[in-house]
Coordinates of C-alpha atoms and ligand atoms in Angstrom, one line a residue:
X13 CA 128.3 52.9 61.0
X14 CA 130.1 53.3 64.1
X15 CA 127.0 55.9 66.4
X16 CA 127.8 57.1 69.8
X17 CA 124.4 58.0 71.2
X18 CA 124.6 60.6 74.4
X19 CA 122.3 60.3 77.2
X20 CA 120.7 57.2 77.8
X21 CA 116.9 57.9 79.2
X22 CA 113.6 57.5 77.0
X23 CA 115.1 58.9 73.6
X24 CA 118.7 57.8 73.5
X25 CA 118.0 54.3 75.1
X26 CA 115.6 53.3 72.8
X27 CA 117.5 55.6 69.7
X28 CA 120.7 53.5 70.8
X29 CA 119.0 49.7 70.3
X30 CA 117.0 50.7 67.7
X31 CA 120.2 51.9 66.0
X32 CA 122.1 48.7 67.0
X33 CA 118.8 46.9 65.5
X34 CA 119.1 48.0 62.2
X35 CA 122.9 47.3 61.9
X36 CA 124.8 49.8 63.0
X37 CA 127.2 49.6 66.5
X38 CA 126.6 51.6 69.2
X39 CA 127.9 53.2 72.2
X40 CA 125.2 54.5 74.8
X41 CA 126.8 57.1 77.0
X42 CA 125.0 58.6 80.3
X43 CA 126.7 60.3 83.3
X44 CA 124.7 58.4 85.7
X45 CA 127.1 55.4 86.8
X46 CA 124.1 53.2 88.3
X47 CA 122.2 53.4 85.1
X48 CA 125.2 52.6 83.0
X49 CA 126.1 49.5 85.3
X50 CA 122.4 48.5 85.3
X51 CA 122.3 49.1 81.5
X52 CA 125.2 46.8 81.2
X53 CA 123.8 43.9 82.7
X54 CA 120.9 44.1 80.2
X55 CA 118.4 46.0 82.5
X56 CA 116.6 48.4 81.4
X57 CA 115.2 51.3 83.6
X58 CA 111.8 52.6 82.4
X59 CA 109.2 50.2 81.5
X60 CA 109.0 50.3 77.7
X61 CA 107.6 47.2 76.0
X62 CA 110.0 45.2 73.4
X63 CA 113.0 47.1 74.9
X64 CA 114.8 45.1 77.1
X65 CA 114.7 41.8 74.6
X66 CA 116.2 44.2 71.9
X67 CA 118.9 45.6 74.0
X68 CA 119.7 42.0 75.3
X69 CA 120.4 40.7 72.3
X70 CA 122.5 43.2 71.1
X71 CA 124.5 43.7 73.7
X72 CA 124.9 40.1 73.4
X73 CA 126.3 40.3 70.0
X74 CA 128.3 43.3 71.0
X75 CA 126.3 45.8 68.9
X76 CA 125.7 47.4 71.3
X77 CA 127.6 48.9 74.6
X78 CA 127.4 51.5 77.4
X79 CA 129.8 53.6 79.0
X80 CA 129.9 56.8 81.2
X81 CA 132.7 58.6 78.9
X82 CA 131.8 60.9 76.0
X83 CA 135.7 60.8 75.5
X84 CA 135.9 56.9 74.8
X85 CA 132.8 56.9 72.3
X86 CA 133.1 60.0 70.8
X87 CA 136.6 58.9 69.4
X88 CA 135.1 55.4 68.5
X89 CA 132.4 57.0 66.3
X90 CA 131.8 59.1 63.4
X91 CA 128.3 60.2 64.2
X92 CA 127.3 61.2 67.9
X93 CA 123.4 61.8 68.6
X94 CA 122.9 64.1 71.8
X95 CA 120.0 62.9 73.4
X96 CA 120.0 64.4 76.9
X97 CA 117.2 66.2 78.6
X98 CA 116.1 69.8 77.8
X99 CA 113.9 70.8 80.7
X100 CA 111.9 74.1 81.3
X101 CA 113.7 76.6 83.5
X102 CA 111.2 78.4 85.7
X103 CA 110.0 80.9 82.4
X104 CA 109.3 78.3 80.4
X105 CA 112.4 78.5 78.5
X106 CA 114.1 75.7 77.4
X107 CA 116.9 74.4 79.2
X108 CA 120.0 73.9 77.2
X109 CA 122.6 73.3 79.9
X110 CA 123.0 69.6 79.3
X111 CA 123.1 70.2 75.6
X112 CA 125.3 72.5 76.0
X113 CA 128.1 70.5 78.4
X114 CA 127.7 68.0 76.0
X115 CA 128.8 69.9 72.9
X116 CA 131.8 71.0 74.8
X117 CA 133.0 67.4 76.0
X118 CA 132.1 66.2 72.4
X119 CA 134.2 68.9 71.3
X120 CA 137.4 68.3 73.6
X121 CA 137.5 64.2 72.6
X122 CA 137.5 65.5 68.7
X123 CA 140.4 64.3 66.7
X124 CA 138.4 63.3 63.3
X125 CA 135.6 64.1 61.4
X126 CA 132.4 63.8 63.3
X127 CA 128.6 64.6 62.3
X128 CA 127.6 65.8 65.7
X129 CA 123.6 65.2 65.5
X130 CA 120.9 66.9 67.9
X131 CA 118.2 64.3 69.3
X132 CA 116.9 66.6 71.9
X133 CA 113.9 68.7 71.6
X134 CA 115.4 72.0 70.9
X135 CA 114.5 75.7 69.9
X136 CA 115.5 77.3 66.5
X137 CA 118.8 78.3 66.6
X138 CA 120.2 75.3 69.0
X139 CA 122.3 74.2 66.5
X140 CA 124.1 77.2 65.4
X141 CA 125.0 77.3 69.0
X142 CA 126.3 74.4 69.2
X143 CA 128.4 74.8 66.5
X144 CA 130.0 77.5 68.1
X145 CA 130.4 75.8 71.1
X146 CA 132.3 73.2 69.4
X147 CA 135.0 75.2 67.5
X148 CA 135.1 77.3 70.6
X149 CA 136.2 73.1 72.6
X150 CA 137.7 71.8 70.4
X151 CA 141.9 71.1 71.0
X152 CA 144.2 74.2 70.3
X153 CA 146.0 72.2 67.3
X154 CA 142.8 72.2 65.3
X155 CA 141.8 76.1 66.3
X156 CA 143.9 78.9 64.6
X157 CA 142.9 82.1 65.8
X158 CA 139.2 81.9 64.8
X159 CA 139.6 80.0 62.5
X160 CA 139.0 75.8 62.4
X161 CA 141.2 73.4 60.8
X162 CA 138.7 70.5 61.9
X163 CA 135.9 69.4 59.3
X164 CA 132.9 68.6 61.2
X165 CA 128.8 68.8 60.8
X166 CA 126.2 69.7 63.2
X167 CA 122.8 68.4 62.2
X168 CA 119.3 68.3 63.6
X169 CA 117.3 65.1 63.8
X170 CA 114.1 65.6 65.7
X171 CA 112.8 62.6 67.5
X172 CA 108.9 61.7 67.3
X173 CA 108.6 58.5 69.4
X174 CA 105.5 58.0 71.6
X175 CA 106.8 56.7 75.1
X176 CA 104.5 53.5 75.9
X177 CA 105.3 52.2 71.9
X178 CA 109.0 53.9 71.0
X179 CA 110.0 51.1 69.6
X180 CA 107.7 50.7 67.1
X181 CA 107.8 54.1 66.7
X182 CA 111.4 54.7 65.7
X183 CA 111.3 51.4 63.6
X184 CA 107.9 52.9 61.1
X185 CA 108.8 56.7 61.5
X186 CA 105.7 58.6 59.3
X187 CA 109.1 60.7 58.7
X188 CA 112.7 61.0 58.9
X189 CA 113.7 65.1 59.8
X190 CA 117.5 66.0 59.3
X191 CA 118.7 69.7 58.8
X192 CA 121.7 69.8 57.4
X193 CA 123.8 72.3 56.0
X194 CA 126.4 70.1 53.9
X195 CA 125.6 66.9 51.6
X196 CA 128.5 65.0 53.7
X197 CA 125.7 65.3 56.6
X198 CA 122.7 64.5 54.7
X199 CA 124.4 61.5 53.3
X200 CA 125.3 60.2 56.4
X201 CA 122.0 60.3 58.4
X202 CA 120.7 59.0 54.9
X203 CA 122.4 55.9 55.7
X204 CA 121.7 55.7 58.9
X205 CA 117.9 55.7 58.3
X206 CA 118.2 53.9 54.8
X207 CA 117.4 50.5 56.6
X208 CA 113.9 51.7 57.7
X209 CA 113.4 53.2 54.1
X210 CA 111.6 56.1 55.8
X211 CA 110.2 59.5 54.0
X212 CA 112.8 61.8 54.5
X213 CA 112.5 65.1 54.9
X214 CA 115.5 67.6 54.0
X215 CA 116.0 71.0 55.6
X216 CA 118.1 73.8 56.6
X217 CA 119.0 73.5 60.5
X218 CA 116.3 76.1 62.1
X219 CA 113.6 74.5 60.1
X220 CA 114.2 70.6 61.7
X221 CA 114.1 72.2 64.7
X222 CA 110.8 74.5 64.7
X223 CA 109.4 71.5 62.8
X224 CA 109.6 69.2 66.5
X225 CA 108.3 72.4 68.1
X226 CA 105.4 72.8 65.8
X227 CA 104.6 69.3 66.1
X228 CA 104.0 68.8 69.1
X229 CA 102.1 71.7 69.6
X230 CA 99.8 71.5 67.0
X231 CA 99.1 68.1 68.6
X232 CA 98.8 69.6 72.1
X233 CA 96.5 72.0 70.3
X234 CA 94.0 69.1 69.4
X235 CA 93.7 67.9 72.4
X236 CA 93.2 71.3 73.9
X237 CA 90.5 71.8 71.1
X238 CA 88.9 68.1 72.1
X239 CA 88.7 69.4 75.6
X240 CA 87.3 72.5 75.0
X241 CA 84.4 70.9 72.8
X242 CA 83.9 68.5 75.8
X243 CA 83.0 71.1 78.0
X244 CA 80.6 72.4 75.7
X245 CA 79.2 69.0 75.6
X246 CA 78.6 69.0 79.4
X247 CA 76.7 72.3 79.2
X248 CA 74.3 71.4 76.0
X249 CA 73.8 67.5 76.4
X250 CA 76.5 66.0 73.6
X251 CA 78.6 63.1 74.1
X252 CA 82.1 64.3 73.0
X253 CA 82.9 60.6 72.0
X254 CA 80.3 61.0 69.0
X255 CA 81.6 64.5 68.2
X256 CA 85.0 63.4 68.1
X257 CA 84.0 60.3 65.7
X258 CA 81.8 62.5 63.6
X259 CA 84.5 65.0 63.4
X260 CA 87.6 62.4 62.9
X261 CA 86.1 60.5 59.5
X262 CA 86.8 64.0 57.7
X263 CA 90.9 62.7 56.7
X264 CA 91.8 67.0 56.5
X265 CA 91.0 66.5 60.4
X266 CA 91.8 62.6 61.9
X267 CA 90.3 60.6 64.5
X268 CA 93.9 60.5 66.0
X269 CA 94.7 62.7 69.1
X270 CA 91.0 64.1 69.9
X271 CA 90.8 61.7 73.0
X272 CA 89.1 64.6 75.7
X273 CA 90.3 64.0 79.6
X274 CA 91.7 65.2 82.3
X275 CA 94.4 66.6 79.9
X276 CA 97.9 66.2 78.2
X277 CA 100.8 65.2 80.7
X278 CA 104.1 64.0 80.2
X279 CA 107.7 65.2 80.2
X280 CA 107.2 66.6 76.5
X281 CA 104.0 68.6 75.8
X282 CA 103.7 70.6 78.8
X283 CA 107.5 71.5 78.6
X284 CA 107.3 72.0 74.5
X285 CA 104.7 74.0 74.6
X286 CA 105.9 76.0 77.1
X287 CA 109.4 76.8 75.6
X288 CA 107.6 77.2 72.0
X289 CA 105.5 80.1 73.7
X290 CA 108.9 81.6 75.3
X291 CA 110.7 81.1 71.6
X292 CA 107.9 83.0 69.9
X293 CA 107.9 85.7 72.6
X294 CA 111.4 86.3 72.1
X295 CA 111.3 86.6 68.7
X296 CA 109.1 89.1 68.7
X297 CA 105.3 87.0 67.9
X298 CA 102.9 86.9 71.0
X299 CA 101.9 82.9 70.2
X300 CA 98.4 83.6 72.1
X301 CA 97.1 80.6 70.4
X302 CA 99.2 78.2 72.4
X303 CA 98.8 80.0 75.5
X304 CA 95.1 79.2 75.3
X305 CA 96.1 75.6 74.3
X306 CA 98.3 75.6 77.6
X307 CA 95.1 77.4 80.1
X308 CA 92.8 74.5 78.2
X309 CA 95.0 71.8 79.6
X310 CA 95.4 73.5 83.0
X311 CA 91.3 73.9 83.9
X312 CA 90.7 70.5 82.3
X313 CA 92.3 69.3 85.8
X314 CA 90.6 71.6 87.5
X315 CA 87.0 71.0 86.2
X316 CA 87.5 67.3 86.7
X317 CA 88.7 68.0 90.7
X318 CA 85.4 70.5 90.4
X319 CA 83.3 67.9 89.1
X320 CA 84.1 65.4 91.9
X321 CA 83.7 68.2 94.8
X322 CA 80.1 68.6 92.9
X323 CA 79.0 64.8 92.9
X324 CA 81.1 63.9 96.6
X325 CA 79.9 67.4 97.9
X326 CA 82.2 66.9 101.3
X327 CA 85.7 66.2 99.8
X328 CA 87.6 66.0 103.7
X329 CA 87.6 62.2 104.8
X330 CA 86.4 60.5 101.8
X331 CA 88.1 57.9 100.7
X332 CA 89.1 58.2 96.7
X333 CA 90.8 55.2 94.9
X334 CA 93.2 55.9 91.6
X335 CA 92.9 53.8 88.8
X336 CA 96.3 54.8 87.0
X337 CA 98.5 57.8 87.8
X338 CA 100.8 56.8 85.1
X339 CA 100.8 60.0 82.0
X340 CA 99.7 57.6 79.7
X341 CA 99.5 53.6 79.7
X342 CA 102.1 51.6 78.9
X343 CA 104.3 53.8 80.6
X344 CA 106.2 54.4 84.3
X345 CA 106.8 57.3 83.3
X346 CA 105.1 59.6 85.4
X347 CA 106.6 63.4 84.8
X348 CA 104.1 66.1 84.5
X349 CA 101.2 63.7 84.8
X350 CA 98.3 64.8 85.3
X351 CA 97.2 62.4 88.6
X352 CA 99.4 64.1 90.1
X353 CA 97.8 67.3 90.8
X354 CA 94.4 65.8 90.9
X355 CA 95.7 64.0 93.9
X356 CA 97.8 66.6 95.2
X357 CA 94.5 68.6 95.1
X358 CA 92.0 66.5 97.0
X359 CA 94.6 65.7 99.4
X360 CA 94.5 69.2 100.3
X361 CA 91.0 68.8 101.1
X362 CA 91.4 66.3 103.2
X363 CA 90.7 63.2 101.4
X364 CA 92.2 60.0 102.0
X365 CA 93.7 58.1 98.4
X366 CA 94.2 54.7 97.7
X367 CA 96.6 53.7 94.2
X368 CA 97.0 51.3 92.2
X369 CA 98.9 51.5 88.6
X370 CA 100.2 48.5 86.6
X371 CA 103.8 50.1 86.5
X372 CA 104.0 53.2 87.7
X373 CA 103.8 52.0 91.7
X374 CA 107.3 52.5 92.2
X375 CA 108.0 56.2 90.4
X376 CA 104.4 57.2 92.2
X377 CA 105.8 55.9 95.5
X378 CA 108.8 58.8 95.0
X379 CA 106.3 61.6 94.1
X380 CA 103.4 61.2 96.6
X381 CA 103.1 61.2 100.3
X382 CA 100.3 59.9 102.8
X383 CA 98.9 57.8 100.1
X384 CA 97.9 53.8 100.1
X385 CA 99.3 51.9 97.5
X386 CA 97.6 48.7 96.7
X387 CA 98.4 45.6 94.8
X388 CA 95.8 45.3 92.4
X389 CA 92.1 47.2 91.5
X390 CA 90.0 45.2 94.3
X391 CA 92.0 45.8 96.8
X392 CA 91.9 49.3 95.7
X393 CA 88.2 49.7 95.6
X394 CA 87.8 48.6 99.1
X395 CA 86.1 50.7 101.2
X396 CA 86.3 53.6 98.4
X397 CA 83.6 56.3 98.5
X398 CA 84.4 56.3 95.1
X399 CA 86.9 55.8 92.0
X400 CA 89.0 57.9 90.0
X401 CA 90.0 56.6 86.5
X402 CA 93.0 58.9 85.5
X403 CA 95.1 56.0 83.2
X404 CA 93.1 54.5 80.7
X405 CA 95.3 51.2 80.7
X406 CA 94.2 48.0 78.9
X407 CA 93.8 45.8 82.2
X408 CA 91.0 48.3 83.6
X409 CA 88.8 47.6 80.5
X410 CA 88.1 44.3 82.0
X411 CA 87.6 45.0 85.6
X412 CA 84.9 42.4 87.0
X413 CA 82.6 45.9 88.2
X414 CA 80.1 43.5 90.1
X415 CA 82.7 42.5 92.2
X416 CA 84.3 45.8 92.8
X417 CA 81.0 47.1 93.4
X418 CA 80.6 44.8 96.3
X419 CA 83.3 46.1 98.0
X420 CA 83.2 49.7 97.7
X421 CA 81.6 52.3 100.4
X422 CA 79.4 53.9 97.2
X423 CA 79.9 53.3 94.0
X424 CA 81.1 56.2 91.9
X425 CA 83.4 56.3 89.3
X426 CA 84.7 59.2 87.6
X427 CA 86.3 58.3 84.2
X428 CA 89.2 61.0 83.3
X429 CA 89.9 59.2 80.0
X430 CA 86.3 58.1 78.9
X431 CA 87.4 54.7 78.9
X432 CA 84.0 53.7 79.7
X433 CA 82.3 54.0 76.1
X434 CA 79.2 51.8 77.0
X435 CA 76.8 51.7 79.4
X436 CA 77.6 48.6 81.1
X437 CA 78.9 50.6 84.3
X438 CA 75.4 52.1 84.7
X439 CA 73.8 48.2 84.2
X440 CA 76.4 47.0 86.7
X441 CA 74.9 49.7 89.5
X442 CA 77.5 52.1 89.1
X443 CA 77.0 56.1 88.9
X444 CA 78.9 57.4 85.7
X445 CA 80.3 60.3 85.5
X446 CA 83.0 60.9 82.0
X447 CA 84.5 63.8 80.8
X448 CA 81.9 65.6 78.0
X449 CA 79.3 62.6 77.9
X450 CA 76.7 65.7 78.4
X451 CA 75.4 63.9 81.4
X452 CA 75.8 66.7 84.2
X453 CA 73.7 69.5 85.5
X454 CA 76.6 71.1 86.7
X455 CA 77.2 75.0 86.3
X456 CA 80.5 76.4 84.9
X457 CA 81.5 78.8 88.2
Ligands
LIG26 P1 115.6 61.6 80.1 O1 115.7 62.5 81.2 O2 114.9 60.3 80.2 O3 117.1 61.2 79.6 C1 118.1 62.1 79.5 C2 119.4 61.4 79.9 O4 120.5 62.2 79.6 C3 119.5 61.1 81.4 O5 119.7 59.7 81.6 C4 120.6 61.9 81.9 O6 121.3 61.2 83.0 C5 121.5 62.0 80.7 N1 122.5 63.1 80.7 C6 122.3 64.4 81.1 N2 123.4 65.1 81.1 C7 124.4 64.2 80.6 C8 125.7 64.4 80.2 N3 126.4 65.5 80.4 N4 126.4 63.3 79.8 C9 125.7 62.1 79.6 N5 124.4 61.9 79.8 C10 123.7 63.0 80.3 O7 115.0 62.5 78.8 P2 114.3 61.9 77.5 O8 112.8 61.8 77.9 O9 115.0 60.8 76.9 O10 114.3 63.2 76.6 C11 115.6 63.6 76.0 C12 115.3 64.7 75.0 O11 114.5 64.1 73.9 C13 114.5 65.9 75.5 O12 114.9 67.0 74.7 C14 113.0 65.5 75.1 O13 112.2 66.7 74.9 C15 113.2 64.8 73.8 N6 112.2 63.9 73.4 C16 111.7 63.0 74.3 C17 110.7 62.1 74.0 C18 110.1 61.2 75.0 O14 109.1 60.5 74.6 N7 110.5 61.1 76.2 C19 110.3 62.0 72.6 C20 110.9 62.9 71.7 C21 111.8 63.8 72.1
LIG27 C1 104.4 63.0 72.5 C2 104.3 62.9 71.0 O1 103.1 62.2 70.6 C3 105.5 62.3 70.3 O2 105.3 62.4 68.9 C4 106.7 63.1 70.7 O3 107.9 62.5 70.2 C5 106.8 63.2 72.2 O4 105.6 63.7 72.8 C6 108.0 64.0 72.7 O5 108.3 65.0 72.0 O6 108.5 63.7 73.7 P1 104.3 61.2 74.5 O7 104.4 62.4 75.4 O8 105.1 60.0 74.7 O9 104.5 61.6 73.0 O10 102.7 60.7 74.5 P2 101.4 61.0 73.7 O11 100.8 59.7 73.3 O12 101.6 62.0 72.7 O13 100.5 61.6 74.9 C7 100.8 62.8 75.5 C8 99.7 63.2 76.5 O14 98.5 63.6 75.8 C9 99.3 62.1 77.5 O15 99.1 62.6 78.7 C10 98.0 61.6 76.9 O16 97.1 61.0 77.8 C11 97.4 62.8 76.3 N1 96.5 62.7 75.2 C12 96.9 62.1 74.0 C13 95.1 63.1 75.4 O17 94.7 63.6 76.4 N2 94.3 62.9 74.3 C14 94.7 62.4 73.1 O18 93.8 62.3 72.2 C15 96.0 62.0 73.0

């Protein structure tokens, strides 16, 4: 099928290729004219692993092509995905501007059929308004009075790709979602899945779209719940690592998603959560159960910052080394991450930080100031009164410890992400300090 795909960043980049992968041709449209001309040389932005091969290759073979005009591909294609960011306004509300600019251009470049498909994370009733938005675009010869002469389909189509593995994500989805409201646009987005012979799951249009909503939340809810339970562990002597096992063999509950830490980051939960909390309260329903959810994730920072003041006691001067500031491995991605206002926080006090992520050095670069980036974990852990773990990425599982040890002013490490399981940090000289490994004497204040 001939798919236009709008806005090309973490969803609609790897939506596009993926597309493109499994037969289809594809036009990847972003109003960012570097991107596009990067994107057409075959490099890709964001660090996403297996991306860049797969979007080589296609654009080799002409499956796949970028351009900055939602005009051009719109009129090319017979479905268009909108894919474009949805950011919180200062409420928490969703922002549906881009979305919204979109529909209209979408709308003006209409002279066919089109399933017009929403990527985007978006509250209930997004695509009702889009629907209006696009008989109220689209050319004067298809609108009489209020009335539309043009057939067309607005469907929803949440995306539940991971950043770090989104390819292998939208390749072995655990589901397909699509609301529809007419079998023309169920049979289409059938076909467009039918190569990855997914489970599909058929609804109205509100119900696709509370469905990405109540997703991620209820995940965002585990993890809260994890991090909650940790704390407890801190005050009564349980390791949270054996809780969560003992608690993830029960299949009605999952091992998956009760990792406890410094916290859920990224450009999705925090934001999801928040405009899920700001849907509910407009409709009436006083979701207090996510707000709790949301006040978990914020102290877990807190009590980690807390817990370092505790052990360090004099926070001005001392110098802290990052491990990670990265959301999540395997990512650049650094949007909402929770390093961020760890460091932003002990900066304040006057410490003195050191970084050093596998990828993220160049997007960390853009968000923090006074800091010293180094080039790999040694160099980092010279000098350090002590280090921070905030990324739990692969390479730091097998850090030569004797050797950092050697180099560091004392060494302390603070694991965020309990990467740490064992206790070969203690037996290399190191004082330990996890989150909910019911090792500290500390009092909740
Ligand atoms: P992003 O910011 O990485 O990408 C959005 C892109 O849209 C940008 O490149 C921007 O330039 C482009 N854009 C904005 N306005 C445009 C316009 N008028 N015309 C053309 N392009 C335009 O965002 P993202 O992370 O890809 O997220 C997109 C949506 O997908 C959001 O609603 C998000 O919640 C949802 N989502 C994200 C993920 C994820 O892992 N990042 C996963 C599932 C769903
Ligand atoms: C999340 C969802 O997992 C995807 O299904 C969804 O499509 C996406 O949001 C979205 O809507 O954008 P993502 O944000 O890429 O994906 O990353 P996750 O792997 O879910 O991690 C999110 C945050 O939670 C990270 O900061 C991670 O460190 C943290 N986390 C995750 C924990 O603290 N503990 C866990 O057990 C799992």
């Amino acid at each position: 099928m001939n798919i236009a795909v709008i806005g090309s960043g973490y969803v609609g980049l790897v939506t596009g290729v993926c597309l493109a992968h499994i037969g289809h041709t594809v036009i990847c449209v972003d109003n960012n004219y570097e991107k596009i001309k990067r994107l057409k040389l075959g490099k890709v932005p964001i660090y996403e692993p297996g991306l860049e091969e797969l979007l080589k290759k296609y654009l080799k073979n002409k499956r796949l092509s970028f351009s900055t005009s939602i005009v051009d591909a719109a009129k090319k294609s017979t479905a268009i995905f909108i894919a474009v960011g949805t950011p919180s306004k200062k409420n928490g509300e969703a922002d549906l501007t881009y979305v919204e600019n979109v529909a209209g251009d979408i709308a003006r470049a209409m002279d066919s059929y089109k399933l017009i498909v929403e990527k985007s994370t978006v509250p209930a009733d997004t695509g009702q308004r889009i629907k209006r938005t696009i008989a109220m675009n689209l050319p004067k010869k298809f609108r009489k009075g209020s009335e539309v002469t043009l057939d067309f389909d607005v469907a929803s189509n949440p995306e539940f790709l991971r950043e770090g593995c989104a390819v292998h994500d939208f390749m072995n989805p655990d589901r397909v979602v699509i609301g529809v409201e007419s079998t023309k646009a169920e049979r289409l987005l059938r076909e467009i899945y039918a190569p990855l012979k997914p489970t599909m799951v058929v609804t109205d249009i509100n119900s696709a779209e509370l469905i990405k909503h109540a997703s991620n939340s209820f995940l965002a809810a585990k993890i809260s719940f994890i991090n909650a339970i940790a704390q407890i562990c801190d005050h009564v002597g349980a390791d949270v690592l054996k809780v969560a096992e003992g608690m993830g063999f029960d299949k009605r509950i999952g091992r998956k998603f009760l990792d406890a830490g410094i916290g859920y980051g990224g450009s999705c939960f925090p934001k999801d959560v928040d405009a899920f909390i700001r849907l509910s309260e407009k409709s009436g329903y006083h979701f207090n159960l996510l707000k709790e959810v949301r006040s978990v994730n914020e102290d877990q920072k807190a009590l980690f910052v807390r817990l370092i003041e505790d052990k360090l006691w004099i926070i001005k001067d001392k110098v802290i080394g990052i491990l990670g500031v990265a959301f999540k491995p395997d990512t650049d991605d650094m949007r909402n991450a929770p390093a961020i206002g760890i460091i932003e926080t002990l900066q304040h006090e006057g410490a003195k930080v050191k970084v050093y992520d596998p990828q993220a050095m160049p997007n960390a670069k853009k968000v923090f100031r006074d800091v010293t980036y180094c080039n790999d974990p040694y160099a980092l852990a010279q000098g350090c009164d002590c280090l921070l773990l905030l990324t739990e990425w692969d390479e730091f599982k097998k850090l030569d410890f004797k050797k950092i040890k050697r180099v560091m002013k004392h060494a302390i490490l603070f694991d965020g992400r309990n990467l740490y399981h064992d206790q070969s940090l203690k037996a290399s000289g190191f004082e330990y300090y996890g989150v909910g490994r019911g090792m500290l004497e500390r009092k909740r204040g």
